[in-house]
mmCIF file of C-alpha atoms in Angstrom:
data_model
loop_
_atom_site.group_PDB
_atom_site.id
_atom_site.type_symbol
_atom_site.label_atom_id
_atom_site.label_comp_id
_atom_site.label_asym_id
_atom_site.label_seq_id
_atom_site.Cartn_x
_atom_site.Cartn_y
_atom_site.Cartn_z
ATOM 1 C CA ASP A 1 -0.162 0.313 0.065
ATOM 2 C CA VAL A 2 1.693 2.901 -0.876
ATOM 3 C CA SER A 3 -1.080 5.650 0.694
ATOM 4 C CA ALA A 4 0.472 4.509 3.983
ATOM 5 C CA SER A 5 4.416 4.279 3.679
ATOM 6 C CA ALA A 6 3.715 8.283 2.458
ATOM 7 C CA VAL A 7 2.540 9.136 5.732
ATOM 8 C CA ASN A 8 5.735 8.661 6.790
ATOM 9 C CA LEU A 9 7.775 11.001 4.454
ATOM 10 C CA PRO A 10 8.472 14.303 5.921
ATOM 11 C CA VAL A 11 6.992 17.255 4.934
ATOM 12 C CA VAL A 12 8.817 20.411 3.364
ATOM 13 C CA ASN A 13 6.971 23.578 3.500
ATOM 14 C CA PHE A 14 9.052 26.391 3.198
ATOM 15 C CA SER A 15 7.639 30.648 2.979
ATOM 16 C CA GLU A 16 9.227 34.211 3.396
ATOM 17 C CA ASP A 17 8.177 33.669 7.279
ATOM 18 C CA THR A 18 10.986 31.033 7.511
ATOM 19 C CA LEU A 19 13.383 31.777 9.708
ATOM 20 C CA MET A 20 16.518 30.049 8.306
ATOM 21 C CA GLU A 21 19.940 28.896 10.535
ATOM 22 C CA TRP A 22 23.236 30.177 8.770
ATOM 23 C CA PRO A 23 24.957 27.399 7.009
ATOM 24 C CA VAL A 24 28.829 28.089 8.329
ATOM 25 C CA ASN A 25 30.024 30.052 11.172
ATOM 26 C CA GLY A 26 31.217 33.411 9.560
ATOM 27 C CA ASN A 27 30.877 36.631 8.170
ATOM 28 C CA ILE A 28 29.299 37.182 4.042
ATOM 29 C CA LEU A 29 31.856 38.046 2.094
ATOM 30 C CA LEU A 30 29.734 38.912 -0.782
ATOM 31 C CA ASP A 31 26.122 39.546 -0.562
ATOM 32 C CA TYR A 32 22.912 38.769 -2.650
ATOM 33 C CA SER A 33 22.819 41.081 -5.181
ATOM 34 C CA MET A 34 20.542 40.561 -8.670
ATOM 35 C CA ASP A 35 19.328 45.180 -8.469
ATOM 36 C CA GLN A 36 22.907 46.159 -8.743
ATOM 37 C CA THR A 37 25.933 44.926 -9.455
ATOM 38 C CA THR A 38 28.666 43.480 -7.132
ATOM 39 C CA TYR A 39 32.569 43.299 -7.648
ATOM 40 C CA PHE A 40 34.462 40.238 -7.531
ATOM 41 C CA PRO A 41 37.836 40.350 -6.618
ATOM 42 C CA THR A 42 39.270 36.904 -8.439
ATOM 43 C CA LEU A 43 36.843 37.720 -12.002
ATOM 44 C CA ASP A 44 38.024 41.640 -11.901
ATOM 45 C CA GLN A 45 34.861 42.394 -12.470
ATOM 46 C CA TYR A 46 31.123 44.263 -11.746
ATOM 47 C CA LYS A 47 28.148 41.030 -11.873
ATOM 48 C CA TYR A 48 25.075 40.078 -10.425
ATOM 49 C CA ASN A 49 25.294 37.633 -7.345
ATOM 50 C CA PRO A 50 22.111 35.422 -7.496
ATOM 51 C CA ALA A 51 23.429 33.759 -4.314
ATOM 52 C CA THR A 52 25.376 35.114 -1.001
ATOM 53 C CA ILE A 53 28.408 34.061 -0.186
ATOM 54 C CA PHE A 54 29.951 33.294 3.501
ATOM 55 C CA SER A 55 33.348 33.799 4.598
ATOM 56 C CA ALA A 56 34.981 30.208 5.802
ATOM 57 C CA GLU A 57 37.816 28.361 7.192
ATOM 58 C CA GLU A 58 38.763 25.309 4.641
ATOM 59 C CA GLY A 59 37.039 22.126 6.602
ATOM 60 C CA THR A 60 34.247 23.658 8.120
ATOM 61 C CA ALA A 61 31.153 21.945 8.660
ATOM 62 C CA VAL A 62 28.094 22.729 6.828
ATOM 63 C CA THR A 63 24.897 23.355 7.710
ATOM 64 C CA ALA A 64 21.464 23.334 6.200
ATOM 65 C CA CYS A 65 19.344 25.896 6.646
ATOM 66 C CA ALA A 66 15.966 24.645 6.692
ATOM 67 C CA GLN A 67 14.387 21.444 6.863
ATOM 68 C CA GLY A 68 14.544 20.206 2.991
ATOM 69 C CA LYS A 69 14.850 17.034 0.674
ATOM 70 C CA VAL A 70 18.067 16.573 -1.443
ATOM 71 C CA THR A 71 16.918 17.149 -5.049
ATOM 72 C CA SER A 72 20.515 16.800 -6.655
ATOM 73 C CA ILE A 73 24.288 16.702 -6.056
ATOM 74 C CA PHE A 74 26.668 17.912 -9.087
ATOM 75 C CA GLU A 75 29.813 19.999 -9.816
ATOM 76 C CA ASN A 76 30.328 22.560 -11.969
ATOM 77 C CA GLU A 77 33.584 24.907 -12.179
ATOM 78 C CA GLU A 78 32.467 28.050 -10.543
ATOM 79 C CA ILE A 79 30.914 26.748 -7.054
ATOM 80 C CA GLY A 80 32.750 23.527 -7.393
ATOM 81 C CA LYS A 81 30.682 20.176 -5.600
ATOM 82 C CA ALA A 82 27.096 21.463 -4.129
ATOM 83 C CA VAL A 83 24.285 19.829 -3.294
ATOM 84 C CA THR A 84 20.398 21.717 -3.831
ATOM 85 C CA LEU A 85 18.027 20.822 -1.654
ATOM 86 C CA ASP A 86 13.886 21.441 -2.053
ATOM 87 C CA LEU A 87 12.702 23.287 0.677
ATOM 88 C CA GLY A 88 8.956 23.487 -0.340
ATOM 89 C CA ASP A 89 6.462 25.458 -1.910
ATOM 90 C CA GLY A 90 9.238 26.126 -4.814
ATOM 91 C CA TYR A 91 11.780 26.992 -2.373
ATOM 92 C CA GLU A 92 15.614 25.938 -3.819
ATOM 93 C CA ALA A 93 18.573 26.151 -1.432
ATOM 94 C CA THR A 94 22.016 25.237 -3.353
ATOM 95 C CA TYR A 95 25.607 25.177 -1.416
ATOM 96 C CA GLY A 96 28.505 25.078 -3.036
ATOM 97 C CA GLN A 97 32.570 24.929 -2.258
ATOM 98 C CA LEU A 98 31.646 21.812 -0.610
ATOM 99 C CA THR A 99 33.625 18.396 -0.005
ATOM 100 C CA GLU A 100 32.794 15.469 2.172
ATOM 101 C CA ILE A 101 29.348 15.663 1.055
ATOM 102 C CA THR A 102 27.444 13.769 4.047
ATOM 103 C CA VAL A 103 24.122 13.631 2.052
ATOM 104 C CA LYS A 104 22.578 11.090 -0.295
ATOM 105 C CA GLU A 105 20.100 12.096 -2.864
ATOM 106 C CA ASN A 106 16.234 11.969 -1.637
ATOM 107 C CA SER A 107 17.493 12.109 1.828
ATOM 108 C CA TYR A 108 15.970 14.235 4.165
ATOM 109 C CA VAL A 109 17.783 17.073 6.332
ATOM 110 C CA ASN A 110 16.577 19.004 9.151
ATOM 111 C CA PRO A 111 18.341 22.515 10.141
ATOM 112 C CA GLY A 112 21.604 21.940 11.404
ATOM 113 C CA ASP A 113 22.378 18.799 9.647
ATOM 114 C CA THR A 114 25.812 18.463 7.960
ATOM 115 C CA ILE A 115 25.444 18.236 4.584
ATOM 116 C CA GLY A 116 29.571 18.484 4.250
ATOM 117 C CA SER A 117 32.821 20.367 5.062
ATOM 118 C CA VAL A 118 34.021 23.935 3.496
ATOM 119 C CA ALA A 119 36.306 23.207 0.650
ATOM 120 C CA ALA A 120 39.353 25.012 -1.233
ATOM 121 C CA PRO A 121 38.003 27.514 -3.067
ATOM 122 C CA THR A 122 37.364 27.259 -7.014
ATOM 123 C CA LYS A 123 39.273 29.498 -9.195
ATOM 124 C CA TYR A 124 36.384 31.761 -9.332
ATOM 125 C CA TYR A 125 36.696 32.328 -5.791
ATOM 126 C CA SER A 126 40.716 32.338 -5.140
ATOM 127 C CA THR A 127 41.017 35.964 -4.427
ATOM 128 C CA GLU A 128 38.267 36.124 -2.186
ATOM 129 C CA GLY A 129 39.968 32.152 -0.316
ATOM 130 C CA SER A 130 37.564 29.555 1.080
ATOM 131 C CA ASN A 131 33.898 30.489 1.390
ATOM 132 C CA VAL A 132 30.233 28.779 1.042
ATOM 133 C CA TYR A 133 28.511 29.720 -1.820
ATOM 134 C CA PHE A 134 24.302 29.454 -0.989
ATOM 135 C CA ALA A 135 21.930 30.212 -3.278
ATOM 136 C CA LEU A 136 17.556 30.310 -2.216
ATOM 137 C CA THR A 137 15.239 30.709 -5.317
ATOM 138 C CA HIS A 138 11.413 30.358 -5.654
ATOM 139 C CA ASN A 139 9.946 29.136 -8.623
ATOM 140 C CA GLY A 140 13.550 29.340 -9.796
ATOM 141 C CA GLU A 141 13.949 32.987 -10.041
ATOM 142 C CA PRO A 142 16.932 34.176 -7.544
ATOM 143 C CA VAL A 143 15.526 35.232 -4.094
ATOM 144 C CA ASN A 144 17.385 37.384 -1.139
ATOM 145 C CA GLY A 145 17.494 34.643 1.943
ATOM 146 C CA GLU A 146 19.751 36.925 3.673
ATOM 147 C CA ALA A 147 16.962 38.688 5.710
ATOM 148 C CA LEU A 148 15.560 35.272 6.079
ATOM 149 C CA PHE A 149 18.844 34.035 8.277
ATOM 150 C CA ARG A 150 18.445 34.223 12.381
#
């Protein structure tokens, strides 16, 4: 009976009123900015930033900001190894610049659960130093999550 087992799955729901935990204990290195360009030292250029970049020491644990379901674990040139969580209600959080990822696709996480560690920065962030890339989207559009952090 599929319906009986579905009852036990966690329900993820997220809204603009949800308060999130910080993914690492560190300062904001580069603010989210989709209304004006931000200077990226490594690239020596100004561009829009759909994410919040947190300064963090290599090897530091990176934790889930909110309850979610791991929908993808991937790697790309700019943000390195990354994890995307479905937070519910059209919201997704993507964490980049990770190593030693501890979650699996289709698993669920709670706020504060470790999802990986801070990696050495990719070549796109070599001047900024080690960091955590955190992007929040709603229905695929970038959202400023900074106001939602506790």
